[in-house]
Amino acid sequence: MVSFTCDYNEGAHPAILERLVATNFCQEPGYGADCFTQSAKALIRKATGCPQAEVFLLTGGTQTNSTVIATMLKDFQGVVAATTGHIAVHEAGAVEYTGHKVLTIPQHQGKIWASELKAYLETFYADGSYDHMVFPGLVYISFPTEYGTIYSKQELTEIQAVCKEYSLPLFVDGARLGYGLMSPECDVTLQELAGLCEVFTIGGTKVGALCGEAVVFPSGKAPEHFFTMVKQHGALLAKGRLTGVQFETLFTDGLYLMIAQKAIDLAMQMKAMFVAKGYELFLDSPTNQQFVILPPETAKALEGKVKYEVWEHLPDGRTVVRFATSWATTLEQIDELAALLP
Amino acid sequence: MVSFTCDYNEGAHPAILERLVATNFCQEPGYGADCFTQSAKALIRKATGCPQAEVFLLTGGTQTNSTVIATMLKDFQGVVAATTGHIAVHEAGAVEYTGHKVLTIPQHQGKIWASELKAYLETFYADGSYDHMVFPGLVYISFPTEYGTIYSKQELTEIQAVCKEYSLPLFVDGARLGYGLMSPECDVTLQELAGLCEVFTIGGTKVGALCGEAVVFPSGKAPEHFFTMVKQHGALLAKGRLTGVQFETLFTDGLYLMIAQKAIDLAMQMKAMFVAKGYELFLDSPTNQQFVILPPETAKALEGKVKYEVWEHLPDGRTVVRFATSWATTLEQIDELAALLP
Amino acid sequence: MVSFTCDYNEGAHPAILERLVATNFCQEPGYGADCFTQSAKALIRKATGCPQAEVFLLTGGTQTNSTVIATMLKDFQGVVAATTGHIAVHEAGAVEYTGHKVLTIPQHQGKIWASELKAYLETFYADGSYDHMVFPGLVYISFPTEYGTIYSKQELTEIQAVCKEYSLPLFVDGARLGYGLMSPECDVTLQELAGLCEVFTIGGTKVGALCGEAVVFPSGKAPEHFFTMVKQHGALLAKGRLTGVQFETLFTDGLYLMIAQKAIDLAMQMKAMFVAKGYELFLDSPTNQQFVILPPETAKALEGKVKYEVWEHLPDGRTVVRFATSWATTLEQIDELAALLP
Amino acid sequence: MVSFTCDYNEGAHPAILERLVATNFCQEPGYGADCFTQSAKALIRKATGCPQAEVFLLTGGTQTNSTVIATMLKDFQGVVAATTGHIAVHEAGAVEYTGHKVLTIPQHQGKIWASELKAYLETFYADGSYDHMVFPGLVYISFPTEYGTIYSKQELTEIQAVCKEYSLPLFVDGARLGYGLMSPECDVTLQELAGLCEVFTIGGTKVGALCGEAVVFPSGKAPEHFFTMVKQHGALLAKGRLTGVQFETLFTDGLYLMIAQKAIDLAMQMKAMFVAKGYELFLDSPTNQQFVILPPETAKALEGKVKYEVWEHLPDGRTVVRFATSWATTLEQIDELAALLP
């Protein structure tokens, strides 16, 4: 049975495992002081075009989001996010557990609009009792979003402008960053993205690594003693080499973006295939997550043969489902799916 | 240059890497629902002799400690630990970050005494104003301790008896559990240990894994919705297979204890060698961490050739240092050290 | 200048001050062990018809809400509230500060609907990934609501039924409880309300006291060591007599409800007066908070002569404002307002 | 029966009650915007000789300590205190509840020594792994201490010097400040104290008020949006006039210090009386708390006639007890005690 359930169904890109094996007996210090982590950080600084960037390697997505958000906010602040933002819905209240509110604003296929962000902020400060309320202290967006959509350079620039007007740092959750950057619709480069926010993450787990998220502060302005707070959040690996080796590999010879490119190519083929067969898309995603509406007979036809993620049951009996590609997806798998679709 | 700095200087035991490579392309669900994690849990249940045990695989030590402690305590409770307990000193306040106090009692080469634990509890409840104080809600011990020492079965039984008298669960931090169990002085088995506490961990990171700590609730009484709280603490891996494969490997054919046995054998040889050469031990550790007092000339002789961890500077100019062995340590390395020692 | 800004513009009902003066030199123990607090608790048990109730006297509203909510929730749970609930908007994130999310559902003039609560809960448990989300653990409603509206007995019964179906305790924030109970539209008694929830508060601050909120657990099932957690939340007064004397006075000879009755009578007269003069009500509040839409010329006419609270600016230039009555409001003040209104 | 149990056995100084009655019907805005609070702040600024000071009026001691400490610390920091510091022992873990560790250093009759503070800080920064530990971020001392002792100007100056060397703000918990300042052994004035720390409190509850602690930032450098965080901590009174009127009264015509002076005079007479009768002092307290060692026969003689607080049971059968005086203590009560002592 083939699975398109998510982009973390397999292990790691083979190059990563090879490198883990090759470096296994090097004696290196712990907690990120190893040579692989140092090299990974240098490669990320180079790839992002930010020689002064501060880079930290953490383990998982929820962990990274709550660590970044908690350390960038002051006690009286919350983080602004789309109602569908991962931190607002599917992280088990990890942000609130650190004492901060997630302040939600409307979403449009997973994206926020600069105009609505501005309206929210204007309304907040126009309220005479705002000092009895949680102050907006950070803006969170995901790229791509939870619906596979991406922001254009223009949209990011507008959001950044609103953030600057209100002195709010912008945090881009790039758990699937590669898939966004390699999207045919993407008009922003990694270097440009780095210039459009105060902090962003480069997701490893969903783009070929076993685990690992790189946190990048492009201007080198990480919160004071961020290392200690990473430890406090339980996000510091004793064997930092595990993430070091992985990110070093991903950022050597452009592997990270190549992995993403392959997944995107297959996703686009998959989308074209669905459309050609007359399926309705739930939304037109330009990245590796494809949201399709399946009639009951298709669901039945795929049962026991193809796995996917159920997103939402529609009142008319059809189902919104997600098919995801990854570094490990093959053309054969897409063909297999095509052959099974009524 | 050879390093005895710690037991997490190298990568993973080769069997683990082999298994990661071998299983890499299996498509498995995320978040610990993969077959490797299920198998690892079953193997751990078997090895601990607890068919009803609930087992969870987390990533790192501090993370595991704070997640277990926070979820086992009620809001009005703190955790009792030795003043030298890892949670009390070297975890960046991770326990306090979750809202709970670490209540310290005296340590003796890293161990607490049942008698002093009892005295603390008696004094607490004898104090008329105890309801203005943090209630003891859990007892934390490490096995082996931060000083490499281990509790005897008798000592554990006595501590457990005091805990039961006060209805306090006992938590054994086994970040280096294997090295404790394989110590020549150890008179408790893994199965017996499981019967002497309410929750314990089986450390992977320091015993041959890339990362990973198994949390075992021997009686199957994990805190309600522990899974969700693991996520909330940022301790849930999307690719749960990473820890699943590792613990499955470690608990297949007794690898975990074999790894520990080898490190212990070399540590004992190292200790004998130091003693034979006339070095004073800071304490007589029966596990893989050896604490030796080095005179300045020895420190000088090893400079640039052998790495170790400095523990404490003595007023007389000598230094307490730690030499650790691990699964990766070789007899050649011990011989190399011996040859360099004046 | 007369003020209708809120119901905490004046000090305390004179009977309270008299009693504070009369008891001032009695030597009594601290922290709520004083005879006044004991007497107040007994009187509240009697008034609520709950001989087994556990009663605690805290100081302020936000403090009381966050203490009750934090101590009734488990770590993996959040509190369900209307989007306009006081805890969701105007308490500076006090609930999130304790680590818990406020899970909002739609509001209707400040009230939630049992049907929408049920729909939310059904949707939650129907979501396959609910264990990655914050579990609903408590339902919060205010009585009266932030818009002065009240729930009928039928509505409360329906909400309670949904709560019971999902084993969720119901918390009624009664910061203005008296004004709700004395409303001409109220069809529930204090005793009945006590039977319709697991915990509720009896607000003192806004109903004649200098400060103080009574927390009532009608069935006597307060969270374990609630006293200690009240202290931990900074909500325990050394001179517990301050709240003890006040609640003893308020619950002697029915003073609490008499105070509320008077404020309600004047509020109804005020509402009738506004309606008679052709003013549009923003909503038809049956309690002491009246929401009226003022045209600019009225705002101008009242400037410098009458104070009120601005609620919301309408696009058409008019303003939604709130006029509140209290124990201290007089008929003369209503007449003065009437005389000034164009 | 006469009670010397504590200094919060009675209500408020009569002048406070009179003023509460006199101002009761003034209509004033809530949350500290009332004229009484403004006046109280101005009077405190004047009394402390700090025209630029920021002053906030909170309700209780534990609440004030945890609010000040939590808002002055960064996430990676803890607060340094004596092992006997109130925050370390008798505040139910309120500081830890906000996520911060209390870092304890030795005490000497309740006081810390500048030399030991310095040694602690030197040791901390000399430890190679300090970034895995909780950073000292604030120093807390109480004046008078929990044992009634006070720091000399010289001692405070030395502590301040160490703090400045390590860029640590100093927080003086003045829950009983008046009794310290009026002690015959005190060589520091209120104005001088204000110059020796970054924040201090002026305790009202134990010095004649019903409740209330003034937080003073002498240089006007309160944490950003401190008001909002006071609300978040549940420490903001809707009727801010309650603390406003009280502190206005206490700081009019020197009432605060007069109240303290009277209690100190009687405490000194009491101490002289105990010494004259041959009783052993547990320690020679210069403030309103007197610690005396009672033999069993005395305890028996006072039973049912005089109340005091039991501090500690000595192995020899004697008991350390505390007798406290307050604004309400009378010479007749001291004489009554004297007459009863064997």
Tab-separated table of N, CA, C and O in Angstrom, chain D residues 117-183:
chain	number	residue	atom	x	y	z
D	117	LEU	N	27.214	36.622	48.853
D	117	LEU	CA	26.555	36.899	47.582
D	117	LEU	C	27.605	36.966	46.469
D	117	LEU	O	27.446	36.362	45.405
D	118	LYS	N	28.677	37.681	46.766
D	118	LYS	CA	29.755	37.824	45.782
D	118	LYS	C	30.375	36.465	45.463
D	118	LYS	O	30.619	36.137	44.296
D	119	ALA	N	30.608	35.666	46.497
D	119	ALA	CA	31.192	34.333	46.291
D	119	ALA	C	30.271	33.483	45.415
D	119	ALA	O	30.728	32.769	44.518
D	120	TYR	N	28.983	33.563	45.685
D	120	TYR	CA	28.019	32.808	44.866
D	120	TYR	C	28.110	33.223	43.394
D	120	TYR	O	28.130	32.375	42.495
D	121	LEU	N	28.162	34.529	43.173
D	121	LEU	CA	28.180	35.029	41.794
D	121	LEU	C	29.493	34.673	41.098
D	121	LEU	O	29.502	34.284	39.932
D	122	GLU	N	30.592	34.778	41.846
D	122	GLU	CA	31.887	34.400	41.272
D	122	GLU	C	31.897	32.927	40.892
D	122	GLU	O	32.350	32.546	39.815
D	123	THR	N	31.399	32.102	41.797
D	123	THR	CA	31.363	30.661	41.538
D	123	THR	C	30.494	30.361	40.331
D	123	THR	O	30.835	29.537	39.482
D	124	PHE	N	29.360	31.038	40.250
D	124	PHE	CA	28.463	30.817	39.119
D	124	PHE	C	29.181	31.074	37.799
D	124	PHE	O	29.197	30.220	36.911
D	125	TYR	N	29.788	32.231	37.676
D	125	TYR	CA	30.389	32.576	36.394
D	125	TYR	C	31.714	31.849	36.145
D	125	TYR	O	32.206	31.824	35.025
D	126	ALA	N	32.279	31.262	37.216
D	126	ALA	CA	33.499	30.468	37.036
D	126	ALA	C	33.177	29.062	36.549
D	126	ALA	O	34.045	28.351	36.054
D	127	ASP	N	31.928	28.674	36.678
D	127	ASP	CA	31.515	27.326	36.276
D	127	ASP	C	31.377	27.279	34.755
D	127	ASP	O	30.606	28.034	34.166
D	128	GLY	N	32.147	26.389	34.144
D	128	GLY	CA	32.160	26.315	32.687
D	128	GLY	C	30.796	26.010	32.085
D	128	GLY	O	30.534	26.323	30.926
D	129	SER	N	29.920	25.429	32.858
D	129	SER	CA	28.622	25.057	32.301
D	129	SER	C	27.505	25.974	32.792
D	129	SER	O	26.358	25.566	32.902
D	130	TYR	N	27.862	27.229	33.084
D	130	TYR	CA	26.814	28.096	33.649
D	130	TYR	C	25.671	28.354	32.689
D	130	TYR	O	24.571	28.679	33.110
D	131	ASP	N	25.928	28.180	31.392
D	131	ASP	CA	24.802	28.432	30.482
D	131	ASP	C	23.826	27.236	30.424
D	131	ASP	O	22.856	27.270	29.670
D	132	HIS	N	24.068	26.252	31.259
D	132	HIS	CA	23.075	25.187	31.477
D	132	HIS	C	22.349	25.411	32.805
D	132	HIS	O	21.598	24.550	33.255
D	133	MET	N	22.604	26.530	33.410
D	133	MET	CA	22.050	26.793	34.749
D	133	MET	C	21.164	28.046	34.727
D	133	MET	O	21.158	28.791	33.760
D	134	VAL	N	20.453	28.250	35.813
D	134	VAL	CA	19.616	29.447	35.928
D	134	VAL	C	20.504	30.623	36.294
D	134	VAL	O	21.234	30.580	37.287
D	135	PHE	N	20.436	31.674	35.501
D	135	PHE	CA	21.248	32.865	35.753
D	135	PHE	C	20.658	33.678	36.907
D	135	PHE	O	19.443	33.874	36.957
D	136	PRO	N	21.510	34.166	37.794
D	136	PRO	CA	21.015	35.119	38.788
D	136	PRO	C	20.581	36.392	38.073
D	136	PRO	O	21.331	36.910	37.230
D	137	GLY	N	19.369	36.861	38.378
D	137	GLY	CA	18.841	38.003	37.648
D	137	GLY	C	18.349	39.130	38.533
D	137	GLY	O	18.025	40.216	38.051
D	138	LEU	N	18.308	38.883	39.831
D	138	LEU	CA	17.740	39.862	40.775
D	138	LEU	C	18.149	39.378	42.157
D	138	LEU	O	18.243	38.174	42.384
D	139	VAL	N	18.408	40.304	43.058
D	139	VAL	CA	18.696	39.920	44.441
D	139	VAL	C	17.550	40.407	45.322
D	139	VAL	O	17.134	41.562	45.220
D	140	TYR	N	17.046	39.495	46.141
D	140	TYR	CA	15.927	39.794	47.042
D	140	TYR	C	16.398	39.786	48.474
D	140	TYR	O	17.031	38.829	48.911
D	141	ILE	N	16.125	40.853	49.195
D	141	ILE	CA	16.333	40.833	50.645
D	141	ILE	C	15.075	41.382	51.303
D	141	ILE	O	14.300	42.113	50.681
D	142	SER	N	14.860	41.006	52.540
D	142	SER	CA	13.717	41.555	53.265
D	142	SER	C	14.235	42.476	54.359
D	142	SER	O	15.292	42.231	54.946
D	143	PHE	N	13.501	43.536	54.596
D	143	PHE	CA	13.920	44.562	55.555
D	143	PHE	C	12.698	45.024	56.315
D	143	PHE	O	11.899	45.783	55.755
D	144	PRO	N	12.515	44.659	57.579
D	144	PRO	CA	13.320	43.708	58.335
D	144	PRO	C	13.172	42.309	57.745
D	144	PRO	O	12.283	42.055	56.953
D	145	THR	N	14.058	41.417	58.188
D	145	THR	CA	14.013	40.047	57.710
D	145	THR	C	12.910	39.271	58.424
D	145	THR	O	12.248	39.789	59.320
D	146	GLU	N	12.774	38.028	58.023
D	146	GLU	CA	11.806	37.125	58.640
D	146	GLU	C	12.137	36.871	60.114
D	146	GLU	O	11.307	36.359	60.855
D	147	TYR	N	13.349	37.249	60.554
D	147	TYR	CA	13.736	37.088	61.956
D	147	TYR	C	13.776	38.433	62.678
D	147	TYR	O	14.346	38.550	63.745
D	148	GLY	N	13.193	39.435	62.033
D	148	GLY	CA	13.106	40.723	62.697
D	148	GLY	C	14.389	41.529	62.662
D	148	GLY	O	14.440	42.647	63.163
D	149	THR	N	15.433	40.973	62.063
D	149	THR	CA	16.707	41.698	62.017
D	149	THR	C	16.720	42.706	60.873
D	149	THR	O	15.909	42.619	59.949
D	150	ILE	N	17.640	43.652	60.956
D	150	ILE	CA	17.725	44.660	59.891
D	150	ILE	C	19.168	44.799	59.400
D	150	ILE	O	20.120	44.496	60.106
D	151	TYR	N	19.287	45.257	58.178
D	151	TYR	CA	20.597	45.514	57.594
D	151	TYR	C	21.037	46.930	57.987
D	151	TYR	O	20.210	47.850	58.042
D	152	SER	N	22.335	47.082	58.233
D	152	SER	CA	22.866	48.430	58.458
D	152	SER	C	23.090	49.102	57.105
D	152	SER	O	23.105	48.438	56.062
D	153	LYS	N	23.271	50.399	57.143
D	153	LYS	CA	23.526	51.127	55.901
D	153	LYS	C	24.777	50.571	55.216
D	153	LYS	O	24.825	50.417	53.997
D	154	GLN	N	25.768	50.265	56.049
D	154	GLN	CA	27.010	49.692	55.526
D	154	GLN	C	26.735	48.370	54.811
D	154	GLN	O	27.221	48.127	53.699
D	155	GLU	N	25.942	47.520	55.421
D	155	GLU	CA	25.638	46.217	54.815
D	155	GLU	C	24.874	46.375	53.499
D	155	GLU	O	25.143	45.698	52.515
D	156	LEU	N	23.918	47.287	53.513
D	156	LEU	CA	23.153	47.527	52.283
D	156	LEU	C	24.054	48.076	51.183
D	156	LEU	O	23.926	47.698	50.015
D	157	THR	N	24.929	48.949	51.566
D	157	THR	CA	25.840	49.546	50.588
D	157	THR	C	26.733	48.480	49.963
D	157	THR	O	26.979	48.477	48.752
D	158	GLU	N	27.203	47.568	50.807
D	158	GLU	CA	28.057	46.490	50.290
D	158	GLU	C	27.273	45.547	49.366
D	158	GLU	O	27.778	45.107	48.335
D	159	ILE	N	26.053	45.228	49.755
D	159	ILE	CA	25.226	44.358	48.899
D	159	ILE	C	24.962	45.057	47.565
D	159	ILE	O	25.075	44.468	46.497
D	160	GLN	N	24.627	46.330	47.660
D	160	GLN	CA	24.372	47.084	46.435
D	160	GLN	C	25.602	47.099	45.526
D	160	GLN	O	25.479	46.957	44.296
D	161	ALA	N	26.776	47.214	46.134
D	161	ALA	CA	28.004	47.255	45.331
D	161	ALA	C	28.200	45.940	44.575
D	161	ALA	O	28.550	45.938	43.388
D	162	VAL	N	27.956	44.834	45.263
D	162	VAL	CA	28.074	43.534	44.584
D	162	VAL	C	27.045	43.441	43.452
D	162	VAL	O	27.343	43.007	42.346
D	163	CYS	N	25.834	43.866	43.744
D	163	CYS	CA	24.783	43.845	42.721
D	163	CYS	C	25.194	44.655	41.502
D	163	CYS	O	25.044	44.211	40.363
D	164	LYS	N	25.702	45.830	41.754
D	164	LYS	CA	26.090	46.691	40.630
D	164	LYS	C	27.210	46.054	39.819
D	164	LYS	O	27.227	46.121	38.596
D	165	GLU	N	28.135	45.407	40.518
D	165	GLU	CA	29.258	44.761	39.834
D	165	GLU	C	28.751	43.712	38.848
D	165	GLU	O	29.326	43.514	37.784
D	166	TYR	N	27.659	43.067	39.232
D	166	TYR	CA	27.115	42.016	38.368
D	166	TYR	C	25.839	42.460	37.637
D	166	TYR	O	25.106	41.630	37.115
D	167	SER	N	25.600	43.763	37.638
D	167	SER	CA	24.426	44.324	36.946
D	167	SER	C	23.117	43.677	37.385
D	167	SER	O	22.231	43.421	36.573
D	168	LEU	N	23.025	43.397	38.671
D	168	LEU	CA	21.797	42.802	39.199
D	168	LEU	C	20.989	43.841	39.946
D	168	LEU	O	21.496	44.489	40.856
D	169	PRO	N	19.727	44.016	39.612
D	169	PRO	CA	18.911	44.909	40.425
D	169	PRO	C	18.694	44.317	41.822
D	169	PRO	O	18.720	43.104	42.008
D	170	LEU	N	18.513	45.176	42.782
D	170	LEU	CA	18.269	44.761	44.167
D	170	LEU	C	16.826	45.089	44.551
D	170	LEU	O	16.360	46.195	44.311
D	171	PHE	N	16.149	44.101	45.100
D	171	PHE	CA	14.743	44.257	45.494
D	171	PHE	C	14.640	44.103	47.006
D	171	PHE	O	15.023	43.075	47.559
D	172	VAL	N	14.134	45.124	47.665
D	172	VAL	CA	13.965	45.084	49.116
D	172	VAL	C	12.489	44.882	49.449
D	172	VAL	O	11.655	45.736	49.147
D	173	ASP	N	12.199	43.730	50.044
D	173	ASP	CA	10.829	43.412	50.456
D	173	ASP	C	10.567	44.092	51.793
D	173	ASP	O	11.074	43.669	52.827
D	174	GLY	N	9.800	45.151	51.753
D	174	GLY	CA	9.532	45.915	52.970
D	174	GLY	C	8.152	45.646	53.537
D	174	GLY	O	7.448	46.581	53.906
D	175	ALA	N	7.767	44.374	53.596
D	175	ALA	CA	6.440	44.051	54.136
D	175	ALA	C	6.257	44.666	55.526
D	175	ALA	O	5.161	45.052	55.912
D	176	ARG	N	7.363	44.776	56.272
D	176	ARG	CA	7.327	45.401	57.601
D	176	ARG	C	8.275	46.600	57.640
D	176	ARG	O	8.911	46.876	58.661
D	177	LEU	N	8.370	47.300	56.517
D	177	LEU	CA	9.386	48.341	56.376
D	177	LEU	C	9.395	49.342	57.530
D	177	LEU	O	10.454	49.681	58.073
D	178	GLY	N	8.220	49.790	57.916
D	178	GLY	CA	8.142	50.792	58.979
D	178	GLY	C	8.845	50.338	60.249
D	178	GLY	O	9.607	51.101	60.866
D	179	TYR	N	8.608	49.082	60.622
D	179	TYR	CA	9.215	48.569	61.854
D	179	TYR	C	10.733	48.515	61.736
D	179	TYR	O	11.446	48.611	62.721
D	180	GLY	N	11.238	48.327	60.531
D	180	GLY	CA	12.694	48.365	60.336
D	180	GLY	C	13.217	49.785	60.477
D	180	GLY	O	14.182	50.045	61.208
D	181	LEU	N	12.560	50.722	59.824
D	181	LEU	CA	13.053	52.099	59.813
D	181	LEU	C	13.017	52.735	61.206
D	181	LEU	O	13.834	53.594	61.527
D	182	MET	N	12.038	52.337	62.017
D	182	MET	CA	11.895	52.940	63.343
D	182	MET	C	12.664	52.173	64.424
D	182	MET	O	12.629	52.539	65.591
D	183	SER	N	13.360	51.110	64.025
D	183	SER	CA	14.142	50.355	65.002
D	183	SER	C	15.240	51.239	65.594
D	183	SER	O	15.850	52.031	64.874
